[in-house]
Amino acid sequence: MRPALRDAPPDEAAIEPLPPPAPATAPPSPPAPGTAPVDPSLPDATPTRIVVVDDVEPNAQILAAMLETLAGAGVTVFTDAERAVRWCVAHDPDLVLLDYRMPELDGLACLARLRAVTSESETPVIMVTSDDSRETLRAAFEAGATDFLRKPVEETELIARARNLLRLRLRHRALVRANEALARAANEDDLTGALNRRRFIELANIEIERCRRHRRPVSLIVIDIDHFKSINDTLGHAAGDAALTDFAGACREALRVTDLLGRMGGEEFAVLLPETAMASATDVAERLRATIAERQVALDGVTLTITASLGVAQWSEPAETLDALLHRSDTAMYLAKTGGRNRVVATKPPPEE
């Protein structure tokens, strides 16, 4: 039988503490997931990370020993609440067991700190204490505790509560991933990862309206891959897909995070450049053209080299719409095509009425 957990008495002098862990300048590394058999009752039998925080190390070790019987659980123990908070911020554990009474940073203060820095992940926290008064329970739950355990902790109850919270945690995480995948599917082209046409137009209109309000420049580049049909006809659609994917990757590498890259259809793409006037936009287009022409795509022993024709236009405030800007950029791109391909053509702004 494992010894019962206890709260720290006012005078710890009579207690023979376990040797302290070796000092470290950085938080300990998280347990490697998958080093123990996973718990088949958890979603996808996923390995989990659990943190135990108690200033009385024997108490913390007792809890850790209980939790390690939960297959797949990697347990990290802290007797310093401040270090525990820093570790949780860095490693986003799946469950935290937190002692209520601790010196300096007590359980409530530690929980408040955790909730302040992990609000998005909502890590479940079990508060552990021998004080089961209504006031203590209310204070713990108001501070953000997910569950509550009374000392002495009974192992069967601890494992049952921990397993239930881990199930909820992992299902929530899976739901977040599924929602992110749905958002990507709704907003991105599934082959290239560029924005789809609908999302590009939506975000480009927002950006143009911002530039209209603040009287800032914005430019648009329309890009069309040269001789793309011949790639599909001679090498097959797999080669065409590889060319499109590599092309989009090359564009992303050459653009800023604030620029918008969208696939408008087939082999045609568009790039919106916020805070960019015509001269700089033309430089960006030329850099894109050169980057694309220098890349090689290897596919089944065949090396593809692709080029592109680019048309550039600067938004002409205040009345020009995105459709009109796209039309001018598209016209410039066709001039690049008819002028020999693998080149950049910049269009002049429309005459003022």
mmCIF file of C-alpha atoms in Angstrom:
data_model
loop_
_atom_site.group_PDB
_atom_site.id
_atom_site.type_symbol
_atom_site.label_atom_id
_atom_site.label_comp_id
_atom_site.label_asym_id
_atom_site.label_seq_id
_atom_site.Cartn_x
_atom_site.Cartn_y
_atom_site.Cartn_z
ATOM 1 C CA MET A 1 0.000 0.000 0.000
ATOM 2 C CA ARG A 2 1.306 3.402 -0.955
ATOM 3 C CA PRO A 3 1.656 5.981 1.847
ATOM 4 C CA ALA A 4 -1.090 8.578 2.050
ATOM 5 C CA LEU A 5 -0.474 12.076 0.782
ATOM 6 C CA ARG A 6 -0.320 14.866 3.336
ATOM 7 C CA ASP A 7 -0.299 18.641 3.317
ATOM 8 C CA ALA A 8 2.963 20.291 4.288
ATOM 9 C CA PRO A 9 2.970 21.088 8.064
ATOM 10 C CA PRO A 10 4.141 24.513 9.257
ATOM 11 C CA ASP A 11 7.462 23.042 10.400
ATOM 12 C CA GLU A 12 9.118 20.786 7.836
ATOM 13 C CA ALA A 13 12.286 20.299 9.918
ATOM 14 C CA ALA A 14 11.225 16.874 11.134
ATOM 15 C CA ILE A 15 10.559 15.589 7.639
ATOM 16 C CA GLU A 16 13.245 13.681 5.814
ATOM 17 C CA PRO A 17 12.833 15.042 2.271
ATOM 18 C CA LEU A 18 13.914 13.145 -0.799
ATOM 19 C CA PRO A 19 17.146 14.404 -2.394
ATOM 20 C CA PRO A 20 16.372 17.426 -4.549
ATOM 21 C CA PRO A 21 16.667 17.045 -8.311
ATOM 22 C CA ALA A 22 19.866 18.187 -9.937
ATOM 23 C CA PRO A 23 19.765 21.937 -10.547
ATOM 24 C CA ALA A 24 18.967 22.943 -14.091
ATOM 25 C CA THR A 25 19.126 26.247 -15.877
ATOM 26 C CA ALA A 26 16.271 25.240 -18.171
ATOM 27 C CA PRO A 27 13.048 23.273 -17.598
ATOM 28 C CA PRO A 28 13.450 19.492 -17.942
ATOM 29 C CA SER A 29 12.802 17.962 -21.320
ATOM 30 C CA PRO A 30 9.336 16.492 -21.721
ATOM 31 C CA PRO A 31 9.037 12.720 -21.543
ATOM 32 C CA ALA A 32 9.402 11.194 -24.969
ATOM 33 C CA PRO A 33 5.923 10.259 -26.243
ATOM 34 C CA GLY A 34 5.429 6.635 -27.078
ATOM 35 C CA THR A 35 8.115 5.250 -24.752
ATOM 36 C CA ALA A 36 5.476 3.349 -22.781
ATOM 37 C CA PRO A 37 2.545 1.274 -24.065
ATOM 38 C CA VAL A 38 -0.301 3.621 -24.877
ATOM 39 C CA ASP A 39 -3.689 3.406 -23.192
ATOM 40 C CA PRO A 40 -6.110 1.782 -25.652
ATOM 41 C CA SER A 41 -9.061 3.467 -23.906
ATOM 42 C CA LEU A 42 -7.838 6.916 -24.995
ATOM 43 C CA PRO A 43 -8.680 8.329 -28.453
ATOM 44 C CA ASP A 44 -6.232 6.923 -31.010
ATOM 45 C CA ALA A 45 -4.303 5.382 -28.059
ATOM 46 C CA THR A 46 -2.351 8.637 -27.856
ATOM 47 C CA PRO A 47 0.669 9.040 -25.512
ATOM 48 C CA THR A 48 0.065 11.806 -22.965
ATOM 49 C CA ARG A 49 2.054 14.279 -20.831
ATOM 50 C CA ILE A 50 1.101 14.824 -17.208
ATOM 51 C CA VAL A 51 2.590 17.354 -14.769
ATOM 52 C CA VAL A 52 2.482 17.008 -10.965
ATOM 53 C CA VAL A 53 3.147 20.157 -8.907
ATOM 54 C CA ASP A 54 3.625 19.804 -5.128
ATOM 55 C CA ASP A 55 6.250 21.491 -2.941
ATOM 56 C CA VAL A 56 6.462 18.314 -0.803
ATOM 57 C CA GLU A 57 8.408 15.996 -3.044
ATOM 58 C CA PRO A 58 7.339 12.686 -1.431
ATOM 59 C CA ASN A 59 3.722 13.670 -2.128
ATOM 60 C CA ALA A 60 4.533 14.500 -5.731
ATOM 61 C CA GLN A 61 6.390 11.216 -6.218
ATOM 62 C CA ILE A 62 3.470 9.217 -4.802
ATOM 63 C CA LEU A 63 1.084 10.836 -7.283
ATOM 64 C CA ALA A 64 3.559 10.335 -10.119
ATOM 65 C CA ALA A 65 3.910 6.644 -9.282
ATOM 66 C CA MET A 66 0.131 6.251 -9.362
ATOM 67 C CA LEU A 67 -0.177 8.067 -12.678
ATOM 68 C CA GLU A 68 2.605 6.085 -14.299
ATOM 69 C CA THR A 69 0.337 3.040 -14.111
ATOM 70 C CA LEU A 70 -1.785 4.854 -16.697
ATOM 71 C CA ALA A 71 -0.250 3.362 -19.842
ATOM 72 C CA GLY A 72 1.240 5.918 -22.189
ATOM 73 C CA ALA A 73 1.540 8.647 -19.555
ATOM 74 C CA GLY A 74 4.826 10.501 -19.229
ATOM 75 C CA VAL A 75 4.848 12.218 -15.820
ATOM 76 C CA THR A 76 7.010 15.232 -14.927
ATOM 77 C CA VAL A 77 7.274 16.326 -11.273
ATOM 78 C CA PHE A 78 7.866 19.870 -9.996
ATOM 79 C CA THR A 79 8.293 21.115 -6.440
ATOM 80 C CA ASP A 80 8.713 24.692 -7.702
ATOM 81 C CA ALA A 81 5.440 26.158 -8.980
ATOM 82 C CA GLU A 82 7.162 28.926 -10.943
ATOM 83 C CA ARG A 83 9.233 26.398 -12.894
ATOM 84 C CA ALA A 84 6.127 24.299 -13.453
ATOM 85 C CA VAL A 85 4.320 27.237 -15.063
ATOM 86 C CA ARG A 86 7.266 27.939 -17.372
ATOM 87 C CA TRP A 87 7.442 24.279 -18.376
ATOM 88 C CA CYS A 88 3.718 24.126 -19.097
ATOM 89 C CA VAL A 89 3.946 27.193 -21.320
ATOM 90 C CA ALA A 90 6.759 25.561 -23.309
ATOM 91 C CA HIS A 91 5.354 22.030 -23.555
ATOM 92 C CA ASP A 92 1.533 22.284 -23.312
ATOM 93 C CA PRO A 93 0.869 19.199 -21.147
ATOM 94 C CA ASP A 94 -2.338 17.184 -21.339
ATOM 95 C CA LEU A 95 -3.084 17.209 -17.593
ATOM 96 C CA VAL A 96 -1.805 19.052 -14.501
ATOM 97 C CA LEU A 97 -2.188 17.929 -10.882
ATOM 98 C CA LEU A 98 -1.708 20.934 -8.621
ATOM 99 C CA ASP A 99 -1.366 21.041 -4.838
ATOM 100 C CA TYR A 100 -3.563 23.663 -3.168
ATOM 101 C CA ARG A 101 -1.209 24.694 -0.359
ATOM 102 C CA MET A 102 2.297 25.694 -1.426
ATOM 103 C CA PRO A 103 4.639 28.438 -0.207
ATOM 104 C CA GLU A 104 5.328 31.556 -2.266
ATOM 105 C CA LEU A 105 3.104 30.645 -5.243
ATOM 106 C CA ASP A 106 0.157 28.663 -3.882
ATOM 107 C CA GLY A 107 -2.169 26.462 -5.905
ATOM 108 C CA LEU A 108 -4.700 29.192 -6.687
ATOM 109 C CA ALA A 109 -2.033 31.666 -7.809
ATOM 110 C CA CYS A 110 -0.289 28.990 -9.866
ATOM 111 C CA LEU A 111 -3.598 28.024 -11.488
ATOM 112 C CA ALA A 112 -4.381 31.659 -12.303
ATOM 113 C CA ARG A 113 -0.946 31.970 -13.909
ATOM 114 C CA LEU A 114 -1.491 28.801 -15.932
ATOM 115 C CA ARG A 115 -4.899 29.919 -17.148
ATOM 116 C CA ALA A 116 -3.522 33.318 -18.138
ATOM 117 C CA VAL A 117 -0.878 31.800 -20.406
ATOM 118 C CA THR A 118 -2.645 28.636 -21.627
ATOM 119 C CA SER A 119 -6.162 29.972 -22.181
ATOM 120 C CA GLU A 120 -6.321 28.684 -25.758
ATOM 121 C CA SER A 121 -5.279 25.137 -24.948
ATOM 122 C CA GLU A 122 -7.371 24.896 -21.738
ATOM 123 C CA THR A 123 -5.178 22.232 -20.153
ATOM 124 C CA PRO A 124 -7.257 20.321 -17.571
ATOM 125 C CA VAL A 125 -6.099 20.906 -13.984
ATOM 126 C CA ILE A 126 -6.926 18.750 -10.951
ATOM 127 C CA MET A 127 -6.526 20.587 -7.641
ATOM 128 C CA VAL A 128 -5.334 18.344 -4.783
ATOM 129 C CA THR A 129 -5.752 19.182 -1.062
ATOM 130 C CA SER A 130 -6.981 17.865 2.272
ATOM 131 C CA ASP A 131 -9.130 20.976 2.732
ATOM 132 C CA ASP A 132 -12.483 20.077 1.209
ATOM 133 C CA SER A 133 -14.480 22.986 2.587
ATOM 134 C CA ARG A 134 -17.062 24.664 0.356
ATOM 135 C CA GLU A 135 -14.960 27.831 0.320
ATOM 136 C CA THR A 136 -11.885 25.951 -0.915
ATOM 137 C CA LEU A 137 -13.855 24.106 -3.586
ATOM 138 C CA ARG A 138 -15.477 27.309 -4.798
ATOM 139 C CA ALA A 139 -12.145 29.164 -4.885
ATOM 140 C CA ALA A 140 -10.500 26.357 -6.874
ATOM 141 C CA PHE A 141 -13.239 26.124 -9.480
ATOM 142 C CA GLU A 142 -13.540 29.896 -9.806
ATOM 143 C CA ALA A 143 -9.781 30.032 -10.450
ATOM 144 C CA GLY A 144 -10.193 27.563 -13.324
ATOM 145 C CA ALA A 145 -9.748 24.084 -11.828
ATOM 146 C CA THR A 146 -11.270 21.313 -13.919
ATOM 147 C CA ASP A 147 -11.593 18.783 -11.101
ATOM 148 C CA PHE A 148 -10.771 18.348 -7.421
ATOM 149 C CA LEU A 149 -9.196 15.499 -5.403
ATOM 150 C CA ARG A 150 -9.136 15.194 -1.620
ATOM 151 C CA LYS A 151 -6.146 13.864 0.304
ATOM 152 C CA PRO A 152 -5.406 11.126 0.994
ATOM 153 C CA VAL A 153 -5.730 10.391 -2.722
ATOM 154 C CA GLU A 154 -7.083 6.969 -3.579
ATOM 155 C CA GLU A 155 -5.366 5.502 -6.619
ATOM 156 C CA THR A 156 -8.444 4.081 -8.335
ATOM 157 C CA GLU A 157 -10.235 7.428 -8.110
ATOM 158 C CA LEU A 158 -7.174 9.329 -9.357
ATOM 159 C CA ILE A 159 -6.726 7.061 -12.372
ATOM 160 C CA ALA A 160 -10.430 7.203 -13.252
ATOM 161 C CA ARG A 161 -10.560 10.998 -13.063
ATOM 162 C CA ALA A 162 -7.277 11.423 -14.929
ATOM 163 C CA ARG A 163 -8.352 9.055 -17.694
ATOM 164 C CA ASN A 164 -11.685 10.849 -18.152
ATOM 165 C CA LEU A 165 -9.999 14.256 -18.383
ATOM 166 C CA LEU A 166 -7.390 12.935 -20.795
ATOM 167 C CA ARG A 167 -10.139 11.516 -23.015
ATOM 168 C CA LEU A 168 -11.842 14.912 -23.116
ATOM 169 C CA ARG A 169 -8.545 16.678 -23.733
ATOM 170 C CA LEU A 170 -7.548 14.432 -26.622
ATOM 171 C CA ARG A 171 -11.011 14.560 -28.189
ATOM 172 C CA HIS A 172 -10.945 18.353 -27.968
ATOM 173 C CA ARG A 173 -7.521 18.381 -29.615
ATOM 174 C CA ALA A 174 -8.787 16.111 -32.408
ATOM 175 C CA LEU A 175 -11.786 18.412 -32.891
ATOM 176 C CA VAL A 176 -9.491 21.445 -33.168
ATOM 177 C CA ARG A 177 -7.394 19.638 -35.785
ATOM 178 C CA ALA A 178 -10.528 18.668 -37.717
ATOM 179 C CA ASN A 179 -11.801 22.251 -37.662
ATOM 180 C CA GLU A 180 -8.420 23.511 -38.856
ATOM 181 C CA ALA A 181 -8.511 20.994 -41.703
ATOM 182 C CA LEU A 182 -12.022 22.130 -42.646
ATOM 183 C CA ALA A 183 -10.897 25.766 -42.607
ATOM 184 C CA ARG A 184 -7.971 24.903 -44.863
ATOM 185 C CA ALA A 185 -10.254 22.997 -47.215
ATOM 186 C CA ALA A 186 -12.641 25.958 -47.359
ATOM 187 C CA ASN A 187 -9.936 28.575 -47.924
ATOM 188 C CA GLU A 188 -7.035 26.872 -49.670
ATOM 189 C CA ASP A 189 -6.414 25.104 -52.928
ATOM 190 C CA ASP A 190 -5.930 21.484 -51.900
ATOM 191 C CA LEU A 191 -3.125 20.828 -54.405
ATOM 192 C CA THR A 192 -0.874 23.868 -54.002
ATOM 193 C CA GLY A 193 -1.818 25.259 -50.584
ATOM 194 C CA ALA A 194 -2.386 28.693 -52.135
ATOM 195 C CA LEU A 195 -5.591 30.535 -51.315
ATOM 196 C CA ASN A 196 -8.493 29.421 -53.467
ATOM 197 C CA ARG A 197 -10.107 31.982 -55.761
ATOM 198 C CA ARG A 198 -12.988 32.764 -53.410
ATOM 199 C CA ARG A 199 -10.768 33.350 -50.383
ATOM 200 C CA PHE A 200 -8.202 35.335 -52.363
ATOM 201 C CA ILE A 201 -10.872 37.706 -53.674
ATOM 202 C CA GLU A 202 -12.361 38.054 -50.192
ATOM 203 C CA LEU A 203 -9.030 38.959 -48.563
ATOM 204 C CA ALA A 204 -7.876 41.112 -51.475
ATOM 205 C CA ASN A 205 -11.040 43.214 -51.257
ATOM 206 C CA ILE A 206 -10.443 43.693 -47.530
ATOM 207 C CA GLU A 207 -6.865 44.788 -48.183
ATOM 208 C CA ILE A 208 -7.847 47.182 -50.966
ATOM 209 C CA GLU A 209 -10.451 48.762 -48.706
ATOM 210 C CA ARG A 210 -7.795 49.219 -46.016
ATOM 211 C CA CYS A 211 -5.478 50.875 -48.528
ATOM 212 C CA ARG A 212 -8.340 53.059 -49.711
ATOM 213 C CA ARG A 213 -9.011 54.298 -46.163
ATOM 214 C CA HIS A 214 -5.368 54.978 -45.386
ATOM 215 C CA ARG A 215 -4.342 56.097 -48.889
ATOM 216 C CA ARG A 216 -1.669 53.422 -49.168
ATOM 217 C CA PRO A 217 -0.403 51.725 -52.361
ATOM 218 C CA VAL A 218 -1.247 48.140 -53.280
ATOM 219 C CA SER A 219 -0.279 46.191 -56.395
ATOM 220 C CA LEU A 220 -1.351 42.977 -58.075
ATOM 221 C CA ILE A 221 0.582 40.406 -60.100
ATOM 222 C CA VAL A 222 -1.158 37.862 -62.332
ATOM 223 C CA ILE A 223 1.041 34.856 -63.165
ATOM 224 C CA ASP A 224 0.449 32.169 -65.781
ATOM 225 C CA ILE A 225 2.721 29.146 -66.211
ATOM 226 C CA ASP A 226 4.027 28.948 -69.774
ATOM 227 C CA HIS A 227 3.154 25.929 -71.965
ATOM 228 C CA PHE A 228 1.410 24.198 -69.071
ATOM 229 C CA LYS A 229 -0.957 22.265 -71.345
ATOM 230 C CA SER A 230 1.989 20.636 -73.083
ATOM 231 C CA ILE A 231 3.300 19.418 -69.713
ATOM 232 C CA ASN A 232 -0.011 17.668 -69.034
ATOM 233 C CA ASP A 233 -0.274 16.339 -72.596
ATOM 234 C CA THR A 234 3.257 14.965 -72.876
ATOM 235 C CA LEU A 235 4.129 13.957 -69.313
ATOM 236 C CA GLY A 236 0.732 13.409 -67.727
ATOM 237 C CA HIS A 237 -1.289 15.117 -65.039
ATOM 238 C CA ALA A 238 1.008 13.898 -62.248
ATOM 239 C CA ALA A 239 3.791 15.959 -63.797
ATOM 240 C CA GLY A 240 1.449 18.914 -64.121
ATOM 241 C CA ASP A 241 0.466 18.625 -60.465
ATOM 242 C CA ALA A 242 4.130 18.449 -59.440
ATOM 243 C CA ALA A 243 4.866 21.562 -61.482
ATOM 244 C CA LEU A 244 1.974 23.465 -59.877
ATOM 245 C CA THR A 245 2.982 22.418 -56.367
ATOM 246 C CA ASP A 246 6.620 23.372 -56.882
ATOM 247 C CA PHE A 247 5.617 26.660 -58.508
ATOM 248 C CA ALA A 248 3.429 27.625 -55.541
ATOM 249 C CA GLY A 249 6.206 26.704 -53.123
ATOM 250 C CA ALA A 250 8.679 28.869 -55.020
ATOM 251 C CA CYS A 251 6.270 31.804 -54.878
ATOM 252 C CA ARG A 252 5.726 31.441 -51.129
ATOM 253 C CA GLU A 253 9.479 31.397 -50.507
ATOM 254 C CA ALA A 254 9.927 34.637 -52.446
ATOM 255 C CA LEU A 255 6.974 36.536 -50.942
ATOM 256 C CA ARG A 256 6.388 38.247 -47.612
ATOM 257 C CA VAL A 257 4.008 36.771 -45.070
ATOM 258 C CA THR A 258 1.723 39.774 -45.630
ATOM 259 C CA ASP A 259 1.428 39.096 -49.377
ATOM 260 C CA LEU A 260 -1.530 37.068 -50.660
ATOM 261 C CA LEU A 261 -0.988 34.167 -53.075
ATOM 262 C CA GLY A 262 -4.073 32.704 -54.733
ATOM 263 C CA ARG A 263 -4.742 30.071 -57.376
ATOM 264 C CA MET A 264 -7.288 31.645 -59.693
ATOM 265 C CA GLY A 265 -7.808 28.547 -61.820
ATOM 266 C CA GLY A 266 -5.748 26.021 -63.775
ATOM 267 C CA GLU A 267 -2.203 27.345 -64.111
ATOM 268 C CA GLU A 268 -3.087 30.963 -63.316
ATOM 269 C CA PHE A 269 -2.171 32.533 -59.978
ATOM 270 C CA ALA A 270 -2.440 36.013 -58.496
ATOM 271 C CA VAL A 271 -0.349 37.824 -55.889
ATOM 272 C CA LEU A 272 -1.575 40.868 -53.972
ATOM 273 C CA LEU A 273 1.213 43.067 -52.584
ATOM 274 C CA PRO A 274 0.027 45.397 -49.802
ATOM 275 C CA GLU A 275 1.977 48.604 -49.179
ATOM 276 C CA THR A 276 3.713 48.168 -52.543
ATOM 277 C CA ALA A 277 3.852 50.675 -55.411
ATOM 278 C CA MET A 278 4.459 49.828 -59.066
ATOM 279 C CA ALA A 279 8.266 50.030 -59.089
ATOM 280 C CA SER A 280 8.656 47.672 -56.127
ATOM 281 C CA ALA A 281 5.909 45.369 -57.425
ATOM 282 C CA THR A 282 7.719 45.082 -60.753
ATOM 283 C CA ASP A 283 10.912 44.153 -58.895
ATOM 284 C CA VAL A 284 8.996 41.473 -56.981
ATOM 285 C CA ALA A 285 7.535 40.114 -60.220
ATOM 286 C CA GLU A 286 10.963 39.956 -61.837
ATOM 287 C CA ARG A 287 12.351 38.140 -58.795
ATOM 288 C CA LEU A 288 9.473 35.651 -58.969
ATOM 289 C CA ARG A 289 10.055 35.100 -62.693
ATOM 290 C CA ALA A 290 13.767 34.415 -62.168
ATOM 291 C CA THR A 291 13.142 32.130 -59.188
ATOM 292 C CA ILE A 292 10.607 30.057 -61.126
ATOM 293 C CA ALA A 293 12.867 29.746 -64.182
ATOM 294 C CA GLU A 294 15.821 28.576 -62.090
ATOM 295 C CA ARG A 295 13.962 25.735 -60.366
ATOM 296 C CA GLN A 296 13.896 22.160 -61.595
ATOM 297 C CA VAL A 297 11.209 19.611 -60.797
ATOM 298 C CA ALA A 298 12.346 15.968 -60.782
ATOM 299 C CA LEU A 299 9.614 13.436 -61.569
ATOM 300 C CA ASP A 300 10.154 9.767 -62.475
ATOM 301 C CA GLY A 301 13.526 10.422 -64.032
ATOM 302 C CA VAL A 302 12.327 13.483 -65.931
ATOM 303 C CA THR A 303 13.493 16.961 -64.948
ATOM 304 C CA LEU A 304 11.014 19.758 -65.594
ATOM 305 C CA THR A 305 12.000 23.372 -65.993
ATOM 306 C CA ILE A 306 9.082 25.782 -66.088
ATOM 307 C CA THR A 307 8.744 29.462 -66.853
ATOM 308 C CA ALA A 308 5.944 31.938 -66.287
ATOM 309 C CA SER A 309 4.558 35.156 -67.739
ATOM 310 C CA LEU A 310 3.658 37.900 -65.271
ATOM 311 C CA GLY A 311 1.514 41.013 -65.506
ATOM 312 C CA VAL A 312 1.747 43.792 -62.908
ATOM 313 C CA ALA A 313 -0.673 46.599 -62.092
ATOM 314 C CA GLN A 314 -0.911 49.095 -59.255
ATOM 315 C CA TRP A 315 -4.311 49.868 -57.782
ATOM 316 C CA SER A 316 -5.496 53.274 -58.932
ATOM 317 C CA GLU A 317 -7.350 54.926 -56.079
ATOM 318 C CA PRO A 318 -10.007 55.748 -55.150
ATOM 319 C CA ALA A 319 -12.606 54.209 -57.447
ATOM 320 C CA GLU A 320 -10.908 51.182 -59.005
ATOM 321 C CA THR A 321 -12.397 47.820 -58.039
ATOM 322 C CA LEU A 322 -10.557 44.545 -57.583
ATOM 323 C CA ASP A 323 -12.169 43.238 -60.783
ATOM 324 C CA ALA A 324 -10.761 46.185 -62.707
ATOM 325 C CA LEU A 325 -7.328 45.707 -61.156
ATOM 326 C CA LEU A 326 -7.388 41.993 -62.019
ATOM 327 C CA HIS A 327 -8.386 42.837 -65.587
ATOM 328 C CA ARG A 328 -5.462 45.240 -66.014
ATOM 329 C CA SER A 329 -2.994 42.746 -64.529
ATOM 330 C CA ASP A 330 -4.418 39.979 -66.704
ATOM 331 C CA THR A 331 -4.064 42.137 -69.814
ATOM 332 C CA ALA A 332 -0.428 42.816 -68.930
ATOM 333 C CA MET A 333 0.156 39.092 -68.431
ATOM 334 C CA TYR A 334 -1.184 38.347 -71.938
ATOM 335 C CA LEU A 335 1.154 40.986 -73.330
ATOM 336 C CA ALA A 336 3.992 39.071 -71.643
ATOM 337 C CA LYS A 337 2.735 35.878 -73.319
ATOM 338 C CA THR A 338 2.523 37.404 -76.778
ATOM 339 C CA GLY A 339 5.859 39.127 -76.264
ATOM 340 C CA GLY A 340 7.717 35.835 -75.958
ATOM 341 C CA ARG A 341 6.782 34.415 -72.503
ATOM 342 C CA ASN A 342 9.061 34.140 -69.453
ATOM 343 C CA ARG A 343 8.849 37.882 -68.921
ATOM 344 C CA VAL A 344 7.227 40.617 -66.851
ATOM 345 C CA VAL A 345 4.985 43.363 -68.241
ATOM 346 C CA ALA A 346 3.840 46.256 -66.053
ATOM 347 C CA THR A 347 0.707 48.135 -67.054
ATOM 348 C CA LYS A 348 0.105 51.844 -66.712
ATOM 349 C CA PRO A 349 -2.744 53.100 -64.513
ATOM 350 C CA PRO A 350 -6.011 53.890 -66.305
ATOM 351 C CA PRO A 351 -6.493 57.505 -67.418
ATOM 352 C CA GLU A 352 -8.334 59.691 -64.931
ATOM 353 C CA GLU A 353 -11.852 60.608 -65.967
#
